[in-house]
Amino acid sequence: MDIPGLGAVEKDEDTGWYFSDPVVVAVLGGDECEIVLEGYDEDERKEDFHAVIANFLAASPDVLREADEALFRYYKDYEEYWLEEGNEPIATAEELWQRVWFGSEPMVSRDDRGDKAIYVSVECGCDWEVEHGLQIVFKNGLQITKLGPYDGHLTNVSAYADDSLDGVIYRSHK
């Protein structure tokens, strides 16, 4: 099957997910990634997926920097453990981004619980919280709307069943 923006994709019969061939993703530092689509076959508005894929692949690394404050708050919540291991404090969000390893399989899916938008979720690793890593979620492939330890949820509203978290990028765990 061909999907606009990705070309030929292969379906994993066990999960029903589609996997693209590796493509360069500028927002993730130019890394090559296999874009994964979840729920594509069942979706009645496939053109939403196509638009989000195009947005995500066109996004620049500057999009990450718009979430600097949220990333730094995430680090600060776990800083004591980082320092206990004999590490030096990290002073800036720029340094934090240098300590993130982007995942190679961004997942494109529709939020079936909340706003019904299409999101791209990237499971990453980070130096300061190796156990839970880092999840970065891009709404419509355009902007980061959720960031923090990986929990698989696309929004904080759905993660915590709390509508007051609408618009919250990072929810402190302290």
PDB file of C-alpha atoms in Angstrom, residues 44-169:
ATOM      1  CA  GLU A  44     -12.706   7.341   8.302  1.00  0.00           C
ATOM      2  CA  ARG A  45     -10.533  10.416   7.675  1.00  0.00           C
ATOM      3  CA  LYS A  46      -7.263   9.075   6.328  1.00  0.00           C
ATOM      4  CA  GLU A  47      -6.485  12.510   4.905  1.00  0.00           C
ATOM      5  CA  ASP A  48      -5.909  13.661   8.519  1.00  0.00           C
ATOM      6  CA  PHE A  49      -3.079  11.126   8.782  1.00  0.00           C
ATOM      7  CA  HIS A  50      -1.619  12.367   5.492  1.00  0.00           C
ATOM      8  CA  ALA A  51      -1.644  15.999   6.664  1.00  0.00           C
ATOM      9  CA  VAL A  52      -0.011  15.130   9.989  1.00  0.00           C
ATOM     10  CA  ILE A  53       2.700  13.074   8.286  1.00  0.00           C
ATOM     11  CA  ALA A  54       3.461  15.988   5.956  1.00  0.00           C
ATOM     12  CA  ASN A  55       3.557  18.431   8.894  1.00  0.00           C
ATOM     13  CA  PHE A  56       5.810  16.197  10.960  1.00  0.00           C
ATOM     14  CA  LEU A  57       8.263  15.544   8.141  1.00  0.00           C
ATOM     15  CA  ALA A  58       8.416  19.278   7.325  1.00  0.00           C
ATOM     16  CA  ALA A  59       8.935  20.401  10.947  1.00  0.00           C
ATOM     17  CA  SER A  60      12.319  21.836  11.872  1.00  0.00           C
ATOM     18  CA  PRO A  61      14.300  21.179  15.069  1.00  0.00           C
ATOM     19  CA  ASP A  62      13.100  24.595  16.264  1.00  0.00           C
ATOM     20  CA  VAL A  63       9.816  22.893  17.195  1.00  0.00           C
ATOM     21  CA  LEU A  64      11.678  21.056  19.960  1.00  0.00           C
ATOM     22  CA  ARG A  65      12.977  24.300  21.428  1.00  0.00           C
ATOM     23  CA  GLU A  66       9.411  25.524  21.920  1.00  0.00           C
ATOM     24  CA  ALA A  67       9.169  22.875  24.669  1.00  0.00           C
ATOM     25  CA  ASP A  68      12.387  23.895  26.457  1.00  0.00           C
ATOM     26  CA  GLU A  69      10.589  24.964  29.629  1.00  0.00           C
ATOM     27  CA  ALA A  70       8.641  21.704  29.881  1.00  0.00           C
ATOM     28  CA  LEU A  71      11.773  19.642  29.220  1.00  0.00           C
ATOM     29  CA  PHE A  72      13.681  21.518  31.906  1.00  0.00           C
ATOM     30  CA  ARG A  73      10.876  20.997  34.436  1.00  0.00           C
ATOM     31  CA  TYR A  74      10.944  17.265  33.648  1.00  0.00           C
ATOM     32  CA  TYR A  75      14.687  17.191  34.291  1.00  0.00           C
ATOM     33  CA  LYS A  76      14.323  19.166  37.552  1.00  0.00           C
ATOM     34  CA  ASP A  77      11.811  16.600  38.859  1.00  0.00           C
ATOM     35  CA  TYR A  78      14.491  13.895  38.489  1.00  0.00           C
ATOM     36  CA  GLU A  79      17.611  15.986  39.058  1.00  0.00           C
ATOM     37  CA  GLU A  80      18.227  14.659  42.582  1.00  0.00           C
ATOM     38  CA  TYR A  81      18.642  11.111  41.220  1.00  0.00           C
ATOM     39  CA  TRP A  82      20.898  12.379  38.430  1.00  0.00           C
ATOM     40  CA  LEU A  83      23.100  14.162  40.971  1.00  0.00           C
ATOM     41  CA  GLU A  84      23.130  11.158  43.367  1.00  0.00           C
ATOM     42  CA  GLU A  85      24.850   9.200  40.599  1.00  0.00           C
ATOM     43  CA  GLY A  86      27.719  11.687  40.648  1.00  0.00           C
ATOM     44  CA  ASN A  87      26.666  13.664  37.584  1.00  0.00           C
ATOM     45  CA  GLU A  88      27.053  17.396  37.198  1.00  0.00           C
ATOM     46  CA  PRO A  89      23.870  19.468  37.142  1.00  0.00           C
ATOM     47  CA  ILE A  90      22.467  20.300  33.724  1.00  0.00           C
ATOM     48  CA  ALA A  91      21.999  24.041  33.450  1.00  0.00           C
ATOM     49  CA  THR A  92      20.094  24.605  30.219  1.00  0.00           C
ATOM     50  CA  ALA A  93      17.454  23.032  28.030  1.00  0.00           C
ATOM     51  CA  GLU A  94      19.967  23.072  25.168  1.00  0.00           C
ATOM     52  CA  GLU A  95      22.201  20.739  27.201  1.00  0.00           C
ATOM     53  CA  LEU A  96      19.197  18.531  27.939  1.00  0.00           C
ATOM     54  CA  TRP A  97      18.326  18.151  24.258  1.00  0.00           C
ATOM     55  CA  GLN A  98      21.912  16.989  23.691  1.00  0.00           C
ATOM     56  CA  ARG A  99      21.226  14.199  26.210  1.00  0.00           C
ATOM     57  CA  VAL A 100      18.113  12.885  24.422  1.00  0.00           C
ATOM     58  CA  TRP A 101      18.194   9.897  22.033  1.00  0.00           C
ATOM     59  CA  PHE A 102      15.265  10.113  19.683  1.00  0.00           C
ATOM     60  CA  GLY A 103      13.315   6.965  18.994  1.00  0.00           C
ATOM     61  CA  SER A 104      13.422   5.546  15.488  1.00  0.00           C
ATOM     62  CA  GLU A 105       9.713   4.677  15.132  1.00  0.00           C
ATOM     63  CA  PRO A 106       7.461   7.726  15.553  1.00  0.00           C
ATOM     64  CA  MET A 107       3.878   6.487  15.950  1.00  0.00           C
ATOM     65  CA  VAL A 108       1.083   8.337  14.149  1.00  0.00           C
ATOM     66  CA  SER A 109      -2.360   7.693  15.644  1.00  0.00           C
ATOM     67  CA  ARG A 110      -5.678   9.306  16.443  1.00  0.00           C
ATOM     68  CA  ASP A 111      -6.583  10.111  20.037  1.00  0.00           C
ATOM     69  CA  ASP A 112      -9.652   7.948  20.475  1.00  0.00           C
ATOM     70  CA  ARG A 113     -10.417   9.203  23.980  1.00  0.00           C
ATOM     71  CA  GLY A 114     -10.056  12.968  23.892  1.00  0.00           C
ATOM     72  CA  ASP A 115     -10.026  15.540  21.141  1.00  0.00           C
ATOM     73  CA  LYS A 116      -9.868  12.962  18.314  1.00  0.00           C
ATOM     74  CA  ALA A 117      -6.851  14.755  16.776  1.00  0.00           C
ATOM     75  CA  ILE A 118      -3.950  12.936  15.131  1.00  0.00           C
ATOM     76  CA  TYR A 119      -0.730  12.853  17.130  1.00  0.00           C
ATOM     77  CA  VAL A 120       2.830  11.695  16.544  1.00  0.00           C
ATOM     78  CA  SER A 121       4.361  10.051  19.615  1.00  0.00           C
ATOM     79  CA  VAL A 122       8.102   9.487  19.830  1.00  0.00           C
ATOM     80  CA  GLU A 123       9.541   7.187  22.486  1.00  0.00           C
ATOM     81  CA  CYS A 124      13.015   8.466  23.392  1.00  0.00           C
ATOM     82  CA  GLY A 125      15.781   7.830  25.859  1.00  0.00           C
ATOM     83  CA  CYS A 126      17.375  10.487  28.036  1.00  0.00           C
ATOM     84  CA  ASP A 127      20.400  10.511  30.318  1.00  0.00           C
ATOM     85  CA  TRP A 128      18.696  11.872  33.440  1.00  0.00           C
ATOM     86  CA  GLU A 129      15.792   9.372  33.566  1.00  0.00           C
ATOM     87  CA  VAL A 130      16.906   6.119  31.959  1.00  0.00           C
ATOM     88  CA  GLU A 131      14.138   3.998  33.501  1.00  0.00           C
ATOM     89  CA  HIS A 132      11.126   5.831  32.048  1.00  0.00           C
ATOM     90  CA  GLY A 133      12.853   7.705  29.243  1.00  0.00           C
ATOM     91  CA  LEU A 134      11.149  10.524  27.442  1.00  0.00           C
ATOM     92  CA  GLN A 135       7.975  10.647  25.403  1.00  0.00           C
ATOM     93  CA  ILE A 136       7.482  13.563  23.035  1.00  0.00           C
ATOM     94  CA  VAL A 137       4.031  13.993  21.490  1.00  0.00           C
ATOM     95  CA  PHE A 138       3.345  16.309  18.555  1.00  0.00           C
ATOM     96  CA  LYS A 139      -0.270  17.333  17.969  1.00  0.00           C
ATOM     97  CA  ASN A 140      -1.041  17.384  14.258  1.00  0.00           C
ATOM     98  CA  GLY A 141       2.688  16.859  13.720  1.00  0.00           C
ATOM     99  CA  LEU A 142       3.213  20.580  14.325  1.00  0.00           C
ATOM    100  CA  GLN A 143       3.887  21.275  17.986  1.00  0.00           C
ATOM    101  CA  ILE A 144       4.793  19.439  21.147  1.00  0.00           C
ATOM    102  CA  THR A 145       1.730  19.114  23.344  1.00  0.00           C
ATOM    103  CA  LYS A 146       2.951  16.422  25.750  1.00  0.00           C
ATOM    104  CA  LEU A 147       6.390  15.612  27.085  1.00  0.00           C
ATOM    105  CA  GLY A 148       7.606  13.556  30.024  1.00  0.00           C
ATOM    106  CA  PRO A 149       8.240   9.968  31.075  1.00  0.00           C
ATOM    107  CA  TYR A 150       6.961   7.471  28.540  1.00  0.00           C
ATOM    108  CA  ASP A 151       3.433   6.350  29.403  1.00  0.00           C
ATOM    109  CA  GLY A 152       1.964   5.729  25.951  1.00  0.00           C
ATOM    110  CA  HIS A 153      -0.786   8.356  26.315  1.00  0.00           C
ATOM    111  CA  LEU A 154      -1.174  11.066  23.694  1.00  0.00           C
ATOM    112  CA  THR A 155      -2.329  13.820  26.055  1.00  0.00           C
ATOM    113  CA  ASN A 156      -2.092  14.528  29.750  1.00  0.00           C
ATOM    114  CA  VAL A 157      -5.897  14.781  29.787  1.00  0.00           C
ATOM    115  CA  SER A 158      -6.171  11.121  28.784  1.00  0.00           C
ATOM    116  CA  ALA A 159      -3.186  10.019  30.885  1.00  0.00           C
ATOM    117  CA  TYR A 160      -4.727  11.343  34.095  1.00  0.00           C
ATOM    118  CA  ALA A 161      -8.448  11.476  33.157  1.00  0.00           C
ATOM    119  CA  ASP A 162      -8.367  15.160  34.091  1.00  0.00           C
ATOM    120  CA  ASP A 163      -9.786  17.787  31.732  1.00  0.00           C
ATOM    121  CA  SER A 164      -7.998  20.555  33.668  1.00  0.00           C
ATOM    122  CA  LEU A 165      -4.737  19.307  32.103  1.00  0.00           C
ATOM    123  CA  ASP A 166      -5.824  20.435  28.632  1.00  0.00           C
ATOM    124  CA  GLY A 167      -2.909  22.417  27.213  1.00  0.00           C
ATOM    125  CA  VAL A 168      -0.425  21.155  29.830  1.00  0.00           C
ATOM    126  CA  ILE A 169       2.739  19.916  28.111  1.00  0.00           C
TER     127      ILE A 169
END
